[in-house]
Short mmCIF file of C-alpha atoms in Angstrom, two decimals:
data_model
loop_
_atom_site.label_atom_id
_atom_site.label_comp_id
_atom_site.label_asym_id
_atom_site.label_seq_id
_atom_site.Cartn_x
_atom_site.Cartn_y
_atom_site.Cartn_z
CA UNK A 107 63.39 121.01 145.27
CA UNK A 108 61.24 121.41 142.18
CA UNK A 109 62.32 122.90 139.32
CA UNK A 110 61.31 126.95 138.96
CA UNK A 111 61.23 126.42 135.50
CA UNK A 112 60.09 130.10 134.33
CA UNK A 113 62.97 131.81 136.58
CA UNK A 114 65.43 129.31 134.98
CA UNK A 115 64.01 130.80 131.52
CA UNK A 116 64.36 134.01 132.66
CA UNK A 117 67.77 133.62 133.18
CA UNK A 118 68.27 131.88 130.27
CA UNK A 119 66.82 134.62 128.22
CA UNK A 120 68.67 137.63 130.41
CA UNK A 121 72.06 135.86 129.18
CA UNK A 122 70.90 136.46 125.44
CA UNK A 123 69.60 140.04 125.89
CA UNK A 124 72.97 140.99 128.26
CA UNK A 125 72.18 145.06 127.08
CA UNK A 126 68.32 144.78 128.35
CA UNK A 127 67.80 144.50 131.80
CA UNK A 128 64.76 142.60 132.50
CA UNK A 129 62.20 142.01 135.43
CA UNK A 130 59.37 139.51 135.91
CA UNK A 131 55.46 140.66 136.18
CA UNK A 132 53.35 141.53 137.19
CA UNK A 133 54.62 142.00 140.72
CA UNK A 134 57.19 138.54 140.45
CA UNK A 135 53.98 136.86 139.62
CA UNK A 136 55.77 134.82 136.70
CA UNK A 137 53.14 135.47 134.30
CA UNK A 138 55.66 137.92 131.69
CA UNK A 139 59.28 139.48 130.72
CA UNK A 140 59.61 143.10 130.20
CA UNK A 141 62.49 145.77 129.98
CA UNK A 142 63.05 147.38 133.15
CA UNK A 143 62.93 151.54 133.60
CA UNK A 144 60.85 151.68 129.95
CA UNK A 145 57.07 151.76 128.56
CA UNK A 146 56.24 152.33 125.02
CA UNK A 147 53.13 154.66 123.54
CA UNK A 148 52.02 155.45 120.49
CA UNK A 149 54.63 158.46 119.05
CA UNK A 150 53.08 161.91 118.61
CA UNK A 151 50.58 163.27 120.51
CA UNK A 152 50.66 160.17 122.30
CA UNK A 153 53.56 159.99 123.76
CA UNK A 154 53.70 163.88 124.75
CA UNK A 155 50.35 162.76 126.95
CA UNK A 156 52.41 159.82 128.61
CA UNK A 157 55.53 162.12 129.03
CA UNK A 158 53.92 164.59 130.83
CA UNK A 159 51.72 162.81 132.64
CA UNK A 160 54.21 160.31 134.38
CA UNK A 161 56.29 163.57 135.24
CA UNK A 162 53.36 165.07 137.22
CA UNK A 163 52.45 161.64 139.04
CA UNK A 164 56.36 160.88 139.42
CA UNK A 165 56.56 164.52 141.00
CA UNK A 166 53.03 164.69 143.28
CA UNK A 167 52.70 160.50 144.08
CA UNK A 168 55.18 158.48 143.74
CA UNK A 169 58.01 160.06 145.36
CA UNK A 170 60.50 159.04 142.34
CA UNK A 171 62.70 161.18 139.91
CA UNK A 172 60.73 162.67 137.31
CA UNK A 173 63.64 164.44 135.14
CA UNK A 174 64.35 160.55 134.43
CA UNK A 175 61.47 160.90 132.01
CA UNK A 176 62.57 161.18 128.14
CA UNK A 177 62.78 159.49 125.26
CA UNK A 178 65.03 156.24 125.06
CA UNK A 179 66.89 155.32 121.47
CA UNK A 180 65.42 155.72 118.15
CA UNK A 181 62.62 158.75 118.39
CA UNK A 182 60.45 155.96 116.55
CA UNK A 183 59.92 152.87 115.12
CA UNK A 184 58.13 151.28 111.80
CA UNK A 185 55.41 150.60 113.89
CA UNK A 186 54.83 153.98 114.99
CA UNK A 187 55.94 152.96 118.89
CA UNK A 188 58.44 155.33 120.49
CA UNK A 189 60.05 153.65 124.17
CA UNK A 190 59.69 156.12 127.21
CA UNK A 191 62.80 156.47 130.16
CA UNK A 192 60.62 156.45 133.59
CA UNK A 193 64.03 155.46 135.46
CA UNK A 194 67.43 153.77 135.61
CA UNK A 195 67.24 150.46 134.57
CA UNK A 196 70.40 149.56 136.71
CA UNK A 197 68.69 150.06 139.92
CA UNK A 198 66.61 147.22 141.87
CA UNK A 199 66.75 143.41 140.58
CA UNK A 200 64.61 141.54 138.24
CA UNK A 201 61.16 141.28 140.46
CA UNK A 202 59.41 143.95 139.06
CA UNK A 203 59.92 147.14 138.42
CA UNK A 204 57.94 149.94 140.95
CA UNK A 205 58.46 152.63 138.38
CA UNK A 206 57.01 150.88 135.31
CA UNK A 207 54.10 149.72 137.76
CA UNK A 208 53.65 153.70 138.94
CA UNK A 209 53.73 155.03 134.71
CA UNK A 210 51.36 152.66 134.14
CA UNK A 211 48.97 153.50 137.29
CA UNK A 212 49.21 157.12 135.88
CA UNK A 213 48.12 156.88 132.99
CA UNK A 214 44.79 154.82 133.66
CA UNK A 215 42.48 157.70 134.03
CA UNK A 216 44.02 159.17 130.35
CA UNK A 217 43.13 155.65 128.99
CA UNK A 218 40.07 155.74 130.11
CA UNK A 219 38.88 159.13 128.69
CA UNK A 220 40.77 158.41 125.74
CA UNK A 221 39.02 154.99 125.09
CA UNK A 222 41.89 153.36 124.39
CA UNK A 223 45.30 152.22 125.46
CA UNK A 224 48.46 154.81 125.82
CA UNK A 225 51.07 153.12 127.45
CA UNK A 226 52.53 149.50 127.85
CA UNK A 227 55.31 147.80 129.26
CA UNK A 228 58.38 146.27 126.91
CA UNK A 229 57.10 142.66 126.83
CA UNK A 230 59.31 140.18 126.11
CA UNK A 231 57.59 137.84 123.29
CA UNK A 232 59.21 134.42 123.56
CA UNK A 233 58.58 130.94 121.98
CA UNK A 234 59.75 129.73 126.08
CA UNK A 235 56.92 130.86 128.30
CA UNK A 236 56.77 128.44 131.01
CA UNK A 237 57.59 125.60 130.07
CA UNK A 238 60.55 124.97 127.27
CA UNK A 239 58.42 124.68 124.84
CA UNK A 240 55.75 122.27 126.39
CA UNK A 241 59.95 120.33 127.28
CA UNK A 242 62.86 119.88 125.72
CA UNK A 243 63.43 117.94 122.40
CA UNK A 244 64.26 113.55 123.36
CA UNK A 245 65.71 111.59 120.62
CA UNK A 246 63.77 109.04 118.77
CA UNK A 247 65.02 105.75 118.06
CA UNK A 248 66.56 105.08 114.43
CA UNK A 249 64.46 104.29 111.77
CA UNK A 250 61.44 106.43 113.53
CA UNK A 251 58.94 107.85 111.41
CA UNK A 252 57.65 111.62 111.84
CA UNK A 253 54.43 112.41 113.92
CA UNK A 254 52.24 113.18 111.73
CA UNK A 255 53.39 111.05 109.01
CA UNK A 256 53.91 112.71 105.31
CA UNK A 257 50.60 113.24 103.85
CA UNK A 258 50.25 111.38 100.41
CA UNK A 259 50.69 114.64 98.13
CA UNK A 260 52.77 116.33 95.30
CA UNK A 261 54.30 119.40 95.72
CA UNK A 262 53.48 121.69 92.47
CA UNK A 263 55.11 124.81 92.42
CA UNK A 264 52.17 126.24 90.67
CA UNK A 265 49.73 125.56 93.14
CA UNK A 266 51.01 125.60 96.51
CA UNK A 267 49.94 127.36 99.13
CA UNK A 268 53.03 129.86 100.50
CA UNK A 269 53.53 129.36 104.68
CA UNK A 270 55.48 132.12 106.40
CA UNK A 271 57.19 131.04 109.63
CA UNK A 272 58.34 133.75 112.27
CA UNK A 273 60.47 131.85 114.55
CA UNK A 274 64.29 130.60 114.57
CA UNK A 275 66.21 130.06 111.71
CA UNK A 276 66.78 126.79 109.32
CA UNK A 277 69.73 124.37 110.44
CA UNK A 278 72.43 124.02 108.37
CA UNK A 279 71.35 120.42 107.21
CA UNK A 280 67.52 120.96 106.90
CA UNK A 281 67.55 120.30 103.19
CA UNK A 282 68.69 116.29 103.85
CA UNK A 283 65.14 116.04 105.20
CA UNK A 284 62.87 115.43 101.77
CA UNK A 285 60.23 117.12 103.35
CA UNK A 286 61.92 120.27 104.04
CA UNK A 287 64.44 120.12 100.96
CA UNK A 288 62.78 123.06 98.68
CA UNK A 289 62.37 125.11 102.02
CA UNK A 290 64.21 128.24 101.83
CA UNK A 291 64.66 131.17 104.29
CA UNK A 292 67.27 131.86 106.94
CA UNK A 293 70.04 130.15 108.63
CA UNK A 294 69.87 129.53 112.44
CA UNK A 295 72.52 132.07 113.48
CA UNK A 296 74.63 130.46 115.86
CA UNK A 297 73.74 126.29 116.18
CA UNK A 298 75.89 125.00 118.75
CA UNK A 299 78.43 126.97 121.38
CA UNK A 300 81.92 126.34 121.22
CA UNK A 301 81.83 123.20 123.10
CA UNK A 302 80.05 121.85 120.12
CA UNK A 303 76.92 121.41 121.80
CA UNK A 304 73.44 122.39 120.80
CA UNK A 305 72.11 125.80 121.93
CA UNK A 306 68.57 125.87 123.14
CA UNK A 307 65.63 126.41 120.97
CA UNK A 308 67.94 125.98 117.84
CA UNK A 309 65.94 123.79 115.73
CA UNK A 310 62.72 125.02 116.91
CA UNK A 311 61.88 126.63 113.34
CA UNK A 312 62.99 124.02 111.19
CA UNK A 313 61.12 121.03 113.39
CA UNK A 314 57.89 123.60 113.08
CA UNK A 315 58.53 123.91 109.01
CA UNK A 316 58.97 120.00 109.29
CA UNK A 317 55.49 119.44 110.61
CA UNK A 318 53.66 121.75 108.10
CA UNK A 319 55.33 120.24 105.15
CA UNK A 320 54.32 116.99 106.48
CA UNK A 321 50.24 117.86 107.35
CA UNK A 322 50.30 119.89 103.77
CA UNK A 323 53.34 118.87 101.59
CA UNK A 324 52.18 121.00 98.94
CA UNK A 325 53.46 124.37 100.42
CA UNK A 326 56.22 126.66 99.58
CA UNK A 327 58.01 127.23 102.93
CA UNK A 328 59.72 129.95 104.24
CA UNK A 329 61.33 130.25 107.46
CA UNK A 330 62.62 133.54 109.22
CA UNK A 331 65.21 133.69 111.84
CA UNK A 332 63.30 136.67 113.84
CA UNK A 333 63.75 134.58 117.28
CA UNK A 334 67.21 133.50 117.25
CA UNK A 335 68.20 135.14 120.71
CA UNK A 336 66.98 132.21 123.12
CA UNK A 337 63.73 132.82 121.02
CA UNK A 338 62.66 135.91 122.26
CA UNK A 339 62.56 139.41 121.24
CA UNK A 340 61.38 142.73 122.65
CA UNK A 341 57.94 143.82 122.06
CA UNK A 342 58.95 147.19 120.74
CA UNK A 343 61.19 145.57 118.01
CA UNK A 344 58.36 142.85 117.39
CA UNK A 345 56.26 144.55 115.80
CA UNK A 346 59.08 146.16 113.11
CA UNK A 347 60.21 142.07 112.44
CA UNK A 348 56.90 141.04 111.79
CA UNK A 349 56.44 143.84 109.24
CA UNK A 350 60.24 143.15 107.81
CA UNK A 351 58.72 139.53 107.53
CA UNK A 352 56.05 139.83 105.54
CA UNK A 353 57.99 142.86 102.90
CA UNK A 354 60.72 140.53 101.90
CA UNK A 355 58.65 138.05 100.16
CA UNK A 356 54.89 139.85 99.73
CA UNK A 357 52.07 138.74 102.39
CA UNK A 358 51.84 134.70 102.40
CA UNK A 359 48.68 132.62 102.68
CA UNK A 360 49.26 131.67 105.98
CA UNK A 361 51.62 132.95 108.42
CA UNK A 362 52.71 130.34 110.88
CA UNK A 363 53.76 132.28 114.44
CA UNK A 364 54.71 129.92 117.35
CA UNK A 365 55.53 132.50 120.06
CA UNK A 366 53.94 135.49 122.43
CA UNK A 367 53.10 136.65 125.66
CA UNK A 368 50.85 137.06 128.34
CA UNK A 369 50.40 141.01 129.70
CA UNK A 370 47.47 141.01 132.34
CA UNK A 371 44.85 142.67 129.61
CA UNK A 372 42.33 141.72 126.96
CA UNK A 373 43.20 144.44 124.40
CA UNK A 374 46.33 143.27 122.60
CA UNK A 375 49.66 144.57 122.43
CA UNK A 376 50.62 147.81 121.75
CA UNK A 377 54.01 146.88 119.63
CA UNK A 378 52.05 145.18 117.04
CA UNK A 379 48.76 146.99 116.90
CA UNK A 380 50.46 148.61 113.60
CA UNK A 381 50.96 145.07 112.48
CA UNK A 382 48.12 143.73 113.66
CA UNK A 383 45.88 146.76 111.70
CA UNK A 384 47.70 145.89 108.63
CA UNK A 385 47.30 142.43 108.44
CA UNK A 386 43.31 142.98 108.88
CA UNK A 387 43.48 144.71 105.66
CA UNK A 388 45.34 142.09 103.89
CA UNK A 389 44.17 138.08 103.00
CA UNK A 390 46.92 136.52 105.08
CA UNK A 391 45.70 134.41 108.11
CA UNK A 392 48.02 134.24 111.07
CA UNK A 393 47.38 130.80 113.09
CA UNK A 394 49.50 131.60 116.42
CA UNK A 395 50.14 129.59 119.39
CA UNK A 396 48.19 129.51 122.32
CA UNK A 397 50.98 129.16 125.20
CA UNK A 398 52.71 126.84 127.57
CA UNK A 399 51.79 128.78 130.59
CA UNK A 400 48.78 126.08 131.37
CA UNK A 401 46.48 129.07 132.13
CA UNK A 402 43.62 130.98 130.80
CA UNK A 403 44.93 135.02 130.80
CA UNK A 404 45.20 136.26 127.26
CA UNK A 405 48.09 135.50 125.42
CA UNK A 406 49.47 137.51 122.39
CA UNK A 407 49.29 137.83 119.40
CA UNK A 408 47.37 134.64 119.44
CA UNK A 409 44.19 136.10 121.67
CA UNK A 410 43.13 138.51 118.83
CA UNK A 411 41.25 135.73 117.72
CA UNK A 412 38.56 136.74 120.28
CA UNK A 413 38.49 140.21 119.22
CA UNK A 414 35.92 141.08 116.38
CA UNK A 415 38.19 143.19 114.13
CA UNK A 416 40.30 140.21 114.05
CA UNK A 417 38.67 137.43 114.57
CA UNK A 418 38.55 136.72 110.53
CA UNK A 419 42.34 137.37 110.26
CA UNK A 420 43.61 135.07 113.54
CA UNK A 421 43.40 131.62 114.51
CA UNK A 422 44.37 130.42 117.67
CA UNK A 423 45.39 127.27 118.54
CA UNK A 424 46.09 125.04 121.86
CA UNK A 425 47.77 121.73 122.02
CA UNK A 426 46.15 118.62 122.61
CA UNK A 427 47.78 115.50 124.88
CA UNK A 428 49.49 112.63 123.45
CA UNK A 429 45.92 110.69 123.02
CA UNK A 430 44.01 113.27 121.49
CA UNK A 431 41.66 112.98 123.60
CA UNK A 432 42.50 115.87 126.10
CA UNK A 433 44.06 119.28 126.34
CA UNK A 434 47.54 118.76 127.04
CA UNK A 435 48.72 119.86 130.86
CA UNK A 436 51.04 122.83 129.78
CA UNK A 437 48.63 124.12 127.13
CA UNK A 438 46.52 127.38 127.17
CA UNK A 439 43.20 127.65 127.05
CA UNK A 440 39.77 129.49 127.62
CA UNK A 441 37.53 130.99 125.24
CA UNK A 442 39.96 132.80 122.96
CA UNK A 443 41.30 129.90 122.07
CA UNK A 444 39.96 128.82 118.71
CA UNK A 445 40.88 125.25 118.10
CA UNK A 446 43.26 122.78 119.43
CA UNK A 447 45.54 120.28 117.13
CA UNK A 448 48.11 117.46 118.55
CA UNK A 449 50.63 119.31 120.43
CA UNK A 450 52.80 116.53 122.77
CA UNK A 451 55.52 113.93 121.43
CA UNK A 452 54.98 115.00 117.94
CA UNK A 453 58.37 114.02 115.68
CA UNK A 454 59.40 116.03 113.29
CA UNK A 455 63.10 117.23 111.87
CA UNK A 456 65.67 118.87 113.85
CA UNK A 457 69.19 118.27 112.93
CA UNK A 458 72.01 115.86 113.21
CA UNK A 459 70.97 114.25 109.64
CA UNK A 460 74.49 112.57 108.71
CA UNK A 461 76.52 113.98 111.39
CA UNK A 462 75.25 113.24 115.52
CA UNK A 463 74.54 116.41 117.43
CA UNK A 464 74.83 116.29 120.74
CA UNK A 465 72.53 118.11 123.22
CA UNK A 466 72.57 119.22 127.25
CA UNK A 467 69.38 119.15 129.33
CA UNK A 468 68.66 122.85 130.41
CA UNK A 469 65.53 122.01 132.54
CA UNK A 470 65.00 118.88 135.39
CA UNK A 471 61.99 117.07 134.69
CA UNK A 472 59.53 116.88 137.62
CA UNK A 473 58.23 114.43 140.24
CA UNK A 474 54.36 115.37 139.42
CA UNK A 475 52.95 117.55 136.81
CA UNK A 476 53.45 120.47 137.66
CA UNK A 477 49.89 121.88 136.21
CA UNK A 478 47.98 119.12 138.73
CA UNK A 479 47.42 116.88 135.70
CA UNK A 480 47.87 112.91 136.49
CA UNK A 481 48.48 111.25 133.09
CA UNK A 482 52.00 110.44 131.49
CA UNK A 483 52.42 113.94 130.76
CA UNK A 484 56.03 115.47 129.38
CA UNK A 485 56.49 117.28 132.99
CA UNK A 486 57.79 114.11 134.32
CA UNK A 487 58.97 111.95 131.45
CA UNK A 488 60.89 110.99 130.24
CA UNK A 489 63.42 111.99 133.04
CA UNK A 490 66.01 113.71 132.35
CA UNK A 491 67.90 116.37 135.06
CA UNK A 492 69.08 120.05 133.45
CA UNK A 493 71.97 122.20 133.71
CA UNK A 494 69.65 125.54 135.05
CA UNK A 495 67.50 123.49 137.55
CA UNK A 496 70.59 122.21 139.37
CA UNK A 497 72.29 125.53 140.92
CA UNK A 498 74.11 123.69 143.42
CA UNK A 499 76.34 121.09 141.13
CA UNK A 500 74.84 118.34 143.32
CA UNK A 501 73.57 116.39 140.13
CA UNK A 502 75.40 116.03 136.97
CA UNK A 503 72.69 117.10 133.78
CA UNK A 504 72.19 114.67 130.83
CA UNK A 505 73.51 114.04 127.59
CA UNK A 506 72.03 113.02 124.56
CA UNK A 507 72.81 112.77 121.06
CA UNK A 508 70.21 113.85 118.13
CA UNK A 509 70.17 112.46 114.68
CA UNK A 510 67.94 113.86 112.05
CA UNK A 511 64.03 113.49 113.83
CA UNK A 512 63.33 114.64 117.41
CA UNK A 513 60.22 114.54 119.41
CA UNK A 514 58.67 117.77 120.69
CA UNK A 515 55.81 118.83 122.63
CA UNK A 516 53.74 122.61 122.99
CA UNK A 517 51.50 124.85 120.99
CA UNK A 518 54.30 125.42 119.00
CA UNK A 519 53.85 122.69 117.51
CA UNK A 520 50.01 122.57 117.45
CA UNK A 521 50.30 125.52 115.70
CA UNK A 522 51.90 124.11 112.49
CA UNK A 523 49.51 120.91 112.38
CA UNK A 524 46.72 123.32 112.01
CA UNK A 525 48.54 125.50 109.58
CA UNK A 526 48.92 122.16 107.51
CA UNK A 527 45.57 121.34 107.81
CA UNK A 528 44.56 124.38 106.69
CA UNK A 529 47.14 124.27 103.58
CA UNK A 530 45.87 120.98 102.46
CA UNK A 531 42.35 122.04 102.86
CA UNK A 532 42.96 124.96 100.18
CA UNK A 533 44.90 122.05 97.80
CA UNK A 534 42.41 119.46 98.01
CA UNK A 535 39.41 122.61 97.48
CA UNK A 536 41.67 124.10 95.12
CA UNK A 537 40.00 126.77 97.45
CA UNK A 538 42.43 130.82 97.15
CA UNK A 539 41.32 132.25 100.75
CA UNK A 540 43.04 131.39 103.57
CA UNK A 541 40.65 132.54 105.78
CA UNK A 542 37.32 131.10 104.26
CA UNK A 543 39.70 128.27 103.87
CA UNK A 544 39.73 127.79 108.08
CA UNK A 545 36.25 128.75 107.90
CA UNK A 546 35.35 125.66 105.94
CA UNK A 547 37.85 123.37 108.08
CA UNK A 548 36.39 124.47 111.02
CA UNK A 549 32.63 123.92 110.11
CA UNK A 550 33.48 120.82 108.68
CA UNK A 551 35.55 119.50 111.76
CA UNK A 552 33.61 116.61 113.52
CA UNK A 553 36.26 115.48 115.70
CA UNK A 554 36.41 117.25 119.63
CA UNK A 555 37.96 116.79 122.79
CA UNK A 556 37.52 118.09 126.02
CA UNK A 557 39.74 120.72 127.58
CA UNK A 558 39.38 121.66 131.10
CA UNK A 559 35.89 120.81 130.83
CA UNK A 560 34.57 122.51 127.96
CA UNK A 561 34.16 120.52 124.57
CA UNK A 562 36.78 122.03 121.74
CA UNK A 563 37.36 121.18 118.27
CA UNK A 564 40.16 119.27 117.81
CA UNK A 565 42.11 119.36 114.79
CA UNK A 566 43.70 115.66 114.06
CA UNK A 567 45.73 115.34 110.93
CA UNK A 568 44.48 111.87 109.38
CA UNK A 569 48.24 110.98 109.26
CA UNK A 570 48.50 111.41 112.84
CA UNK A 571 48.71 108.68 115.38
CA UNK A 572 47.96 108.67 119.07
CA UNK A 573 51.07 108.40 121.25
CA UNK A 574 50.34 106.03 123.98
CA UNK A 575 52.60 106.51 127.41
CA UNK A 576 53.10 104.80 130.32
CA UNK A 577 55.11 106.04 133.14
CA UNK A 578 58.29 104.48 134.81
CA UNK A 579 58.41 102.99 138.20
CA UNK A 580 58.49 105.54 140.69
CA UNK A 581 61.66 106.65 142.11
CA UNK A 582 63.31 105.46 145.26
#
């Protein structure tokens, strides 16, 4: 049987949220994560309006228990969002939640006198939609060089451009890389388990700061560990990180965000419209990913890019195959996505620099692509069979040992190659503004590729090289 890779993730990311019971939408669709028996509104007024208005539908419609209705935890958060009881989050399993579904329905006809959006589920916002990344990090062979090479450039203090990342934290031996070795920020919480084996995701930030320094060497890098839980985080406390982010340090040129989520609408999400206001006001540009989930629905924060109060502030950005040539089979795309840069095989640091780390396959790779596609994609190579896509022992999950540089494919990692390019853009123009910085990249971009039929910019890196891939024999 095929792998069911987004209910493997699900489980994945249940284990590291134990306290949050979770369900899959819409409707066990697959599409998003959110917490089960909660929605979130705006507090104030706001919320009083979704309070009282789920009570009377609960108590004339729906049949369910509307003295479950009240507040849940802290009365508020930083970014003004307060979370709303509608039942026990005990009852039922993870596919979908009926009394989410019915606040929701409720509170349509408010929106739409209101002319805007009250109420929202708990999304889960997670660098692992879909696919894990775009796969799992494979070992390159020693003496490999990273994908996109280091650019030929001096880092000067003085000068360089300051790159926030939002994602895991730094490994413990990030500095042994000279690209990353005057990168500072936060430690990866918890590396490997107690068997001494890598976790999942760890190393996802540092390879992401790896590629940035390598586009645009002349950046000051910092990293913040705001993903470490099986990178993923609940909408309602999203919001509050990316604000706790950006404080520590002062708003950064470029903010470099490699994670979001789908959730079935074209307005945005209510955790981080706070954040999301703020940051219009501010010179920062945030380049975010696109998404693995190979489809075209909006995906957050990364789709304000199509809205006009934002479209200034946000770039979005899709992954491109191996080649170049192509969108890549996992990545997202559609019109809100703004540009796409090389997002499959690229090499960058992870860990194991001086000391061999091994690493488990979570995920089985698949027969076909599982997106339709028929090159030498990373849904089928290189093989490799996973500890969560093998329930029933019958296959033993591989091994491998990593050593310094990994490859890595998804939008994650698109994301950074555009950051860089944008970086290096501002050194070589000696040019202040971020965002007339993409502006001027962008106009200036002659390269394109097609996507699903449409004709996209494409973002290459001139340090970049095509990775060429055939596939193995076919198995007996």
């Amino acid at each position: 049987m095929a792998p069911q890779r987004f209910r493997e993730q699900f489980a994945q990311i249940q284990r590291s949220m134990p306290d949050v019971p979770l369900a899959i939408g819409p409707d066990e669709a697959g599409e998003f994560l959110y917490e089960k028996g909660v929605v979130l509104a705006r507090d104030g007024e706001e919320a009083r309006v979704v309070e009282d208005t789920v009570r009377e539908h609960f108590t004339t419609f729906a049949g369910l228990s509307p003295d479950r209705v009240r507040r849940a935890g802290p009365e508020t958060n930083r970014s003004g969002i307060t979370r709303i009881q509608v039942a026990d989050p005990s009852e039922g399993d993870g596919s979908g939640d009926p009394a989410v579904a019915g606040a929701l329905r409720a509170l349509s006809a408010a929106e739409g006198r209101a002319g805007r959006r009250l109420v929202s589920r708990n999304h889960v916002v997670s660098i692992a939609v879909n696919a894990c990344p775009g796969d799992e990090p494979v070992p390159v062979p020693p003496g490999a060089r990273p994908n996109p090479a280091a650019a030929r450039a001096v880092h000067d203090p003085d000068s360089a451009v300051s790159v926030l990342v939002v994602d895991t934290g730094l490994m413990h031996d990030h500095a042994a890389y000279p690209l990353l070795a005057h990168t500072r920020g936060d430690a990866q919480v918890e590396e490997c388990g107690e068997d001494g084996v890598l976790k999942q995701y760890c190393g996802h930030g540092t390879f992401i700061a790896g590629l940035v320094a390598a586009v645009a060497p002349n950046t000051d890098i910092t990293v913040r560990n705001t993903l470490n839980d099986a990178g993923a985080i609940l909408e309602y406390e999203f919001g509050d990180k990316l604000f706790e982010a950006v404080e520590r340090d002062g708003w950064p040129d470029v903010i470099s965000l490699s994670a979001g989520t789908s959730n079935g609408r074209t307005d945005g999400l209510l955790g981080v419209d706070a954040f999301m206001r703020e940051l219009r006001e501010q010179p920062t540009l945030l380049v975010a990913a696109a998404g693995n989930n190979g489809s075209d629905a909006h995906f957050w924060p990364a789709a304000y890019a199509e809205l006009p109060d934002y479209e200034n502030a946000v770039l979005s950005v899709g992954a491109l195959r191996a080649d170049g040539r192509q969108g890549a089979c996992f990545s997202n795309h559609g019109s809100w996505v703004r540009a796409y840069a090389p997002g499959e095989r690229l090499t960058s640091a992870l860990t194991g620099f001086g000391t061999p780390v091994p690493y488990v396959y979570q995920h089985s790779t698949y027969d076909t692509c599982r997106y339709g596609f028929g090159y030498a994609c990373t849904c089928r190579h290189p093989r490799h069979t996973g500890v969560l896509s093998e329930d029933d022992g019958s296959a033993k999950p591989d091994q491998v040992m990593f050593e310094g540089l990994a490859q890595w494919s998804g939008t994650s990692f698109a994301t950074p190659v555009a950051v860089g390019m944008i970086a290096a853009h501002m050194t070589a123009q000696a040019q202040t503004d971020p965002r007339k910085a993409r502006r001027q990249l962008m106009d200036a971009t002659t390269e394109h590729a097609d996507v699903r039929g449409a004709r996209v910019p494409a973002l290459l890196p001139p340090t970049w090289r095509p990775v060429r891939v055939s596939l193995p024999p076919a198995r007996p």
